Coordinates of C-alpha atoms in Angstrom, one line a residue:
M52 CA 79.3 -226.3 220.5
L53 CA 78.7 -223.3 223.0
V54 CA 82.3 -221.3 223.2
D55 CA 82.2 -219.1 225.7
K56 CA 85.5 -216.8 226.9
T57 CA 86.8 -213.9 229.1
Y58 CA 89.1 -211.7 227.5
K59 CA 90.3 -208.5 229.1
I60 CA 91.7 -205.1 227.1
K61 CA 93.1 -201.9 228.2
S62 CA 90.4 -199.7 226.9
C63 CA 89.7 -195.1 227.1
D64 CA 91.8 -192.3 229.3
D65 CA 88.9 -189.9 230.9
V66 CA 89.6 -187.4 228.2
E67 CA 87.0 -185.2 230.3
L68 CA 88.5 -185.0 233.5
G69 CA 92.1 -185.8 232.4
I70 CA 92.3 -189.4 234.5
K71 CA 94.7 -192.1 233.6
R72 CA 92.5 -195.1 233.4
E73 CA 94.2 -198.6 235.5
A74 CA 92.1 -201.3 235.3
K75 CA 91.9 -203.5 232.2
L76 CA 88.6 -203.6 230.3
E77 CA 86.7 -207.1 231.0
Y78 CA 84.4 -208.4 228.8
R79 CA 82.4 -212.0 228.1
I80 CA 81.3 -213.5 225.1
S81 CA 79.2 -216.8 224.1
Y82 CA 78.7 -218.0 220.7
D83 CA 76.9 -221.4 219.0
E84 CA 80.2 -222.8 216.8
T85 CA 78.0 -224.9 214.9
K86 CA 75.7 -221.8 214.0
E87 CA 76.7 -219.2 211.2
L88 CA 76.4 -216.1 212.5
E89 CA 74.0 -213.2 212.2
A90 CA 74.7 -210.2 213.7
I91 CA 77.0 -209.2 217.1
V92 CA 74.7 -208.6 219.9
F93 CA 75.8 -206.1 223.2
I94 CA 73.5 -206.8 226.0
I95 CA 74.1 -203.5 228.3
G96 CA 73.5 -204.0 231.6
G97 CA 72.3 -201.3 233.8
F98 CA 73.0 -199.9 237.2
G99 CA 72.3 -202.7 239.7
S100 CA 73.4 -206.0 237.3
S101 CA 76.5 -206.9 238.2
T102 CA 75.0 -207.7 241.6
N103 CA 74.5 -211.1 240.0
L104 CA 76.7 -211.8 237.3
C105 CA 75.7 -215.8 237.3
F106 CA 72.3 -214.3 236.1
M107 CA 74.1 -212.3 233.3
D108 CA 76.4 -215.0 232.1
F109 CA 73.2 -217.2 232.2
A110 CA 71.4 -215.0 229.2
R111 CA 74.6 -214.3 227.4
Q112 CA 74.2 -217.8 227.0
N113 CA 71.1 -218.5 226.5
L114 CA 70.7 -215.5 223.7
A115 CA 73.3 -217.7 222.1
Q116 CA 72.2 -220.5 222.2
N117 CA 68.4 -220.2 220.8
F118 CA 70.6 -217.1 218.4
P119 CA 72.5 -217.1 215.5
V120 CA 74.5 -214.4 217.2
L121 CA 78.1 -213.0 219.4
A122 CA 76.4 -212.3 222.5
V123 CA 78.8 -210.3 224.6
N124 CA 78.3 -208.5 228.3
V125 CA 80.7 -205.6 228.6
F126 CA 81.8 -204.8 232.0
Y127 CA 82.5 -200.6 231.2
H128 CA 83.4 -198.5 233.1
C129 CA 81.9 -197.8 236.3
F130 CA 79.6 -201.3 236.0
F131 CA 80.9 -202.8 239.7
N132 CA 78.8 -199.7 241.4
R133 CA 76.9 -201.9 243.2
F134 CA 77.8 -204.8 246.4
N135 CA 78.3 -208.6 245.0
E136 CA 77.9 -210.8 247.8
E137 CA 79.5 -213.6 245.6
D138 CA 82.9 -212.2 244.4
R139 CA 84.4 -209.5 246.4
R140 CA 86.1 -209.1 243.2
Y141 CA 83.7 -207.3 241.5
S142 CA 81.9 -205.8 244.1
A143 CA 81.6 -202.2 245.7
K144 CA 82.5 -201.1 249.3
L145 CA 80.9 -198.2 251.7
A146 CA 83.3 -195.6 253.0
S147 CA 83.0 -192.5 254.1
F148 CA 84.2 -189.3 252.8
E149 CA 83.8 -185.8 254.1
P150 CA 80.3 -184.9 253.0
D151 CA 79.4 -188.4 254.5
I152 CA 81.4 -187.8 258.3
R153 CA 79.5 -184.1 258.2
N154 CA 76.0 -185.8 257.9
L155 CA 77.1 -187.7 261.2
K156 CA 78.0 -185.3 263.0
T157 CA 74.9 -182.7 262.3
L158 CA 73.6 -186.3 263.4
L159 CA 75.5 -186.3 266.9
T160 CA 74.7 -183.1 267.1
H161 CA 71.3 -183.7 267.2
T162 CA 70.8 -186.2 269.6
Q163 CA 74.0 -184.9 271.9
I164 CA 76.8 -187.7 271.2
P165 CA 80.0 -186.5 271.5
F166 CA 82.0 -187.1 267.9
Q167 CA 85.5 -188.3 268.5
N168 CA 88.2 -188.6 265.8
D169 CA 89.6 -191.8 267.0
L170 CA 86.5 -193.5 266.1
N171 CA 85.3 -194.8 262.9
A172 CA 82.1 -193.9 260.9
F173 CA 80.9 -197.2 261.7
H174 CA 80.9 -197.1 264.9
Y175 CA 78.4 -194.5 265.1
H176 CA 75.8 -196.0 263.2
L177 CA 76.0 -198.9 265.3
L178 CA 75.7 -196.5 268.7
L179 CA 72.8 -194.2 266.7
N180 CA 71.2 -197.8 265.4
E181 CA 71.2 -199.0 269.6
L182 CA 69.7 -195.2 270.4
I183 CA 66.8 -195.5 268.5
K184 CA 66.5 -199.3 269.3
H185 CA 66.5 -197.8 273.2
Y186 CA 63.9 -195.0 272.4
K187 CA 61.0 -197.1 271.0
Q188 CA 61.6 -199.7 273.9
Q189 CA 61.0 -196.7 276.2
G190 CA 57.6 -195.8 274.4
L191 CA 59.3 -192.2 273.9
I192 CA 58.9 -193.2 269.3
K193 CA 56.7 -194.9 267.3
E194 CA 57.8 -199.0 266.5
D195 CA 58.1 -198.0 262.8
S196 CA 60.2 -194.9 263.2
T197 CA 63.8 -194.0 261.2
L198 CA 66.7 -192.0 261.8
A199 CA 67.1 -190.1 258.4
G200 CA 70.7 -188.3 258.1
L201 CA 73.0 -191.2 257.4
S202 CA 75.2 -191.4 254.3
Y203 CA 78.0 -193.1 253.0
T204 CA 79.9 -192.7 249.1
I205 CA 79.5 -196.7 247.1
L206 CA 83.3 -196.9 245.8
P207 CA 83.4 -199.3 242.8
A208 CA 85.7 -201.6 242.2
N209 CA 88.7 -201.7 240.6
D210 CA 89.1 -198.3 242.0
E211 CA 87.0 -196.3 239.2
Y212 CA 84.1 -193.8 239.7
Q213 CA 81.2 -192.3 237.9
N214 CA 81.2 -190.8 234.6
Y215 CA 78.2 -191.0 233.4
G216 CA 77.9 -193.2 230.3
I217 CA 80.8 -191.4 227.9
M218 CA 83.9 -193.7 228.9
A219 CA 81.0 -196.7 229.1
A220 CA 80.0 -196.1 225.4
L221 CA 83.1 -195.8 224.1
D222 CA 84.4 -198.8 226.3
H223 CA 81.8 -200.8 223.9
I224 CA 83.3 -199.3 220.5
F225 CA 87.0 -200.7 222.1
V226 CA 85.1 -204.4 222.8
L227 CA 83.3 -204.5 219.4
K228 CA 87.3 -203.6 217.9
D229 CA 88.7 -206.2 219.5
L230 CA 86.2 -208.5 218.2
Y231 CA 87.3 -207.8 214.7
K232 CA 90.9 -208.5 215.7
K233 CA 90.3 -211.5 217.7
L234 CA 87.6 -212.9 215.2
P235 CA 88.3 -212.6 212.0
S236 CA 86.7 -215.8 210.9
T237 CA 83.1 -217.6 211.6
R238 CA 81.3 -220.1 210.0
G239 CA 80.1 -219.2 206.3
G240 CA 83.6 -217.6 206.2
G241 CA 82.5 -213.4 206.1
G242 CA 84.5 -212.6 209.8
V243 CA 82.8 -210.8 212.6
A244 CA 83.7 -207.7 211.2
S245 CA 80.9 -208.3 208.2
L246 CA 78.5 -208.4 211.3
P247 CA 75.8 -206.1 211.7
V248 CA 75.9 -205.0 215.8
I249 CA 72.8 -204.5 218.3
Y250 CA 73.4 -202.9 221.1
G251 CA 70.5 -203.0 223.5
G252 CA 69.3 -203.1 227.7
S253 CA 67.3 -201.4 230.4
S254 CA 67.0 -198.0 232.0
Y255 CA 70.6 -197.0 231.7
G256 CA 71.5 -200.4 229.9
G257 CA 69.2 -198.4 227.2
Y258 CA 70.5 -195.5 227.4
L259 CA 74.2 -196.6 226.9
A260 CA 72.7 -198.2 223.4
H261 CA 71.1 -194.5 222.3
L262 CA 74.4 -193.0 223.7
I263 CA 76.4 -195.5 221.9
A264 CA 74.7 -194.6 218.5
K265 CA 74.8 -191.4 218.9
I266 CA 78.7 -191.4 219.3
A267 CA 79.5 -194.3 216.7
P268 CA 76.2 -194.3 214.5
W269 CA 78.5 -196.5 212.0
H270 CA 78.8 -199.4 214.5
A271 CA 75.3 -199.2 215.7
Q272 CA 73.0 -200.8 213.5
A273 CA 70.2 -201.9 215.5
I274 CA 69.5 -199.8 219.4
L275 CA 66.7 -202.1 221.9
D276 CA 65.7 -199.9 224.9
N277 CA 63.3 -200.9 227.9
S278 CA 62.6 -197.5 229.6
C279 CA 65.9 -195.2 229.4
S280 CA 65.6 -191.6 229.9
P281 CA 66.5 -189.5 227.1
L282 CA 68.2 -187.0 229.4
P283 CA 71.3 -187.6 231.7
Q284 CA 70.4 -188.0 235.2
L285 CA 72.0 -185.6 237.3
D286 CA 71.4 -187.4 240.8
Y287 CA 73.9 -189.7 239.3
I288 CA 76.3 -187.4 238.7
I289 CA 76.2 -183.7 240.9
G290 CA 73.2 -185.9 243.0
R291 CA 75.1 -185.0 245.8
E292 CA 75.3 -181.6 246.3
F293 CA 71.6 -181.3 245.1
D294 CA 70.9 -182.5 248.6
N295 CA 68.9 -185.3 246.9
D296 CA 67.4 -188.7 248.6
G297 CA 71.2 -190.2 247.1
E298 CA 71.8 -193.0 244.6
F299 CA 69.5 -195.1 246.2
I300 CA 68.3 -195.3 250.1
I301 CA 69.2 -198.3 252.5
F302 CA 67.2 -199.2 256.0
D303 CA 69.6 -201.0 258.3
G304 CA 67.9 -201.6 261.9
N305 CA 66.4 -198.4 262.4
L306 CA 68.4 -195.7 259.8
K307 CA 67.5 -195.1 256.9
I308 CA 70.4 -194.1 255.0
K309 CA 71.5 -192.4 251.6
L310 CA 74.4 -193.7 249.5
Y311 CA 76.1 -191.6 246.6
S312 CA 78.7 -193.1 244.2
K313 CA 82.3 -191.8 244.4
T314 CA 82.4 -189.2 241.4
F315 CA 85.0 -186.2 240.9
W316 CA 82.0 -184.3 239.1
T317 CA 81.5 -181.1 240.9
C318 CA 78.4 -177.9 240.7
N319 CA 82.1 -176.4 241.8
A320 CA 82.4 -173.5 239.0
N321 CA 86.2 -173.2 240.3
S322 CA 87.0 -177.0 240.0
K323 CA 89.1 -178.8 236.8
Y324 CA 86.0 -181.2 237.1
C325 CA 83.3 -178.8 237.2
F326 CA 80.3 -180.6 235.3
T327 CA 80.0 -177.8 232.7
P328 CA 76.7 -177.4 230.2
A329 CA 78.5 -178.6 227.6
H330 CA 79.5 -181.8 230.1
Y331 CA 75.8 -182.5 230.3
K332 CA 74.6 -181.1 226.5
I333 CA 77.2 -184.2 225.0
R334 CA 74.9 -186.8 227.2
S335 CA 72.1 -185.7 225.6
L336 CA 70.2 -188.0 223.3
L337 CA 67.6 -185.2 223.0
N338 CA 69.2 -182.2 221.2
T339 CA 67.6 -181.5 218.0
E340 CA 70.9 -180.1 216.5
H341 CA 73.3 -183.3 217.8
L342 CA 70.4 -185.6 216.5
K343 CA 70.1 -183.4 212.8
I344 CA 74.2 -184.5 213.0
Q345 CA 73.7 -187.6 213.7
S346 CA 71.0 -188.6 211.6
E347 CA 73.5 -187.9 208.5
Y348 CA 76.1 -190.9 209.5
A349 CA 72.3 -193.2 210.8
K350 CA 69.1 -192.8 208.8
D351 CA 69.6 -196.9 207.9
T352 CA 70.0 -197.3 212.3
L353 CA 66.7 -199.1 213.8
F354 CA 65.7 -197.8 217.4
I355 CA 63.2 -200.1 219.1
S356 CA 62.3 -199.1 222.2
Y357 CA 59.6 -199.7 225.5
H358 CA 58.2 -197.5 227.8
S359 CA 55.6 -197.1 230.6
A360 CA 53.8 -193.9 230.0
H361 CA 53.7 -194.0 233.7
D362 CA 56.9 -194.3 234.6
E363 CA 57.6 -193.4 237.4
F364 CA 60.5 -191.5 236.9
G365 CA 58.6 -189.3 234.8
T366 CA 60.7 -189.9 231.5
A367 CA 57.7 -191.0 229.3
K368 CA 57.4 -187.4 227.9
D369 CA 60.9 -186.6 227.3
K370 CA 61.6 -190.5 225.2
E371 CA 58.2 -189.1 222.8
K372 CA 59.8 -186.1 222.2
L373 CA 62.7 -187.8 221.2
Y374 CA 60.9 -190.3 219.0
E375 CA 59.4 -187.5 217.7
L376 CA 62.5 -185.9 217.0
Y377 CA 63.8 -189.3 215.6
K378 CA 60.7 -189.7 213.0
A379 CA 60.8 -186.0 212.1
L380 CA 64.7 -186.9 210.5
D381 CA 63.6 -189.4 208.9
F382 CA 65.4 -192.0 211.4
K383 CA 63.7 -196.1 211.7
A384 CA 62.6 -195.5 214.4
K385 CA 59.6 -197.3 216.8
L386 CA 57.9 -196.2 220.8
H387 CA 56.1 -198.5 221.9
L388 CA 54.4 -196.7 224.7
I389 CA 52.8 -198.4 227.0
K390 CA 49.3 -196.7 228.1
D391 CA 46.9 -199.2 230.3
E392 CA 47.1 -203.0 231.4
K393 CA 45.6 -203.8 228.2
E394 CA 48.7 -203.4 226.4
L395 CA 50.5 -206.1 228.8
D396 CA 50.8 -209.5 227.6
K397 CA 52.1 -210.5 230.9
K398 CA 55.1 -212.7 229.0
F399 CA 57.2 -210.1 227.9
I400 CA 55.5 -206.7 229.4
R401 CA 54.5 -207.2 232.2
S402 CA 53.3 -204.3 234.7
L403 CA 53.5 -200.3 233.9
N404 CA 56.1 -199.7 236.8
H405 CA 59.8 -198.7 235.2
S406 CA 61.2 -201.1 233.3
L407 CA 57.6 -202.6 232.7
G408 CA 58.7 -205.5 234.6
M409 CA 60.6 -207.0 231.6
S410 CA 64.2 -208.5 231.8
D411 CA 66.8 -207.6 228.8
S412 CA 66.4 -211.2 228.1
G413 CA 62.8 -210.9 227.4
L414 CA 63.6 -207.8 225.2
F415 CA 66.1 -209.4 222.9
R416 CA 63.6 -212.2 222.7
K417 CA 61.1 -210.2 221.5
E418 CA 62.6 -208.7 219.1
L419 CA 65.0 -209.9 217.8
P420 CA 64.1 -212.8 215.6
T421 CA 62.4 -209.2 213.7
I422 CA 65.8 -208.0 213.3
L423 CA 67.6 -210.3 211.8
E424 CA 65.2 -210.9 209.5
Q425 CA 65.5 -207.4 208.0
F426 CA 69.4 -208.5 207.9
R427 CA 69.5 -210.9 206.9
T428 CA 69.2 -209.7 202.8
K429 CA 72.0 -206.6 203.6
V430 CA 75.5 -206.5 203.3
F431 CA 77.7 -205.0 205.7
T432 CA 80.6 -204.0 206.1
Q433 CA 83.7 -202.1 208.6
R434 CA 83.2 -198.8 208.7
Q435 CA 86.0 -196.5 209.8
G436 CA 84.5 -192.7 210.6
K437 CA 84.6 -189.6 212.8
I438 CA 81.4 -187.1 214.4
S439 CA 81.7 -183.6 216.1
Y440 CA 78.9 -182.2 218.5
P441 CA 79.0 -178.3 219.1
C442 CA 78.9 -178.2 223.2
G443 CA 78.4 -174.3 224.2
N444 CA 82.2 -173.0 223.8
K445 CA 83.3 -176.9 223.0
I446 CA 83.6 -179.6 220.7
F447 CA 83.6 -183.2 220.7
T448 CA 84.7 -185.2 218.7
F449 CA 84.5 -189.2 218.5
K450 CA 86.3 -191.0 215.9
D451 CA 88.1 -193.9 215.0
E452 CA 91.7 -194.4 214.9
G453 CA 92.8 -197.8 214.4
E454 CA 91.9 -200.3 216.8
K455 CA 91.0 -197.2 219.0
F456 CA 88.1 -195.5 219.2
L457 CA 89.1 -191.8 220.6
L458 CA 87.4 -188.7 222.3
E459 CA 88.7 -185.5 221.5
I460 CA 88.0 -182.3 223.3
S461 CA 88.8 -178.5 221.7

């Protein structure tokens, strides 16, 4: 019989930015109580996963039904930074912050529409849409023209913001420790603390899986990844200050609109929220000094990754370099770099684009049987640990402390 449960727990505060966390951390689990469990599997959703939680639930339940595993989804910090039409509790919202208003005023100046403080930004949004429509009807511009320049800020649910990486990774270890407490025994009598822990996902989800192995290597026995970038993506952290194309673009009628997630990070060196080289380094997977430190704890961790050589985000070379370093440092790592259409199996790997047309469910179904087979002859025990990474003038230390997993910066 399938057991399906949802829990909410207290997790970490934002140590880097000094922000106290108010919302509880939610996670969901599924397992078949008739099976003797062989692993804990964290299915880590990437950007956009929150738009359809029913799909995520189905994938988790399906994995638990087909494999002897405890399957887990963590709604980590800033997970809900996209729009969910089915359940508003889990949906991000749009707002106009000061930079958005500046963009709006610039557009209005070009179209000779006066700005009034007592009218909200969406009023002008509608007005500009109608103006471009009028120009098209008058034959003044082409029918396929769109007006660019508007922007909005995405407000993630739970009053969260984009920290990028660290808090989301910490959340998974908090959940792992909570599972040890809530499920001290399973069929077979061993308890989940005696099970190997596997993390996997696509794109940002795959990045988080690797980052978890960096900050808590003794809590990670296998990493499964599809198309993650080994380097932090600045577009999601301080992209607005680069005046880039936003986290993503939406089209509304005649308007092309940039969207940016709410974040406190800034390039301003005088701000307490300045995103420094140290903050970049701790988030980078591709750091030789850090990999040498990690290798002392992670010699037995399996790393399996899939990546398209033609990934449109230009991350393939970085991924190759990361896995070359893994091998040089004796990590158990394998990169499947897909280079041409002959390598598409049409079942799991369907395209040469980013994420290879492979779902998280497909990634686990492809690799989990072999991993579980390897683990059956091994004994796993719950460990406590501590690891420190120098990042310029800062040292980031991650450590177990009872039921918590803490970050300290000195």
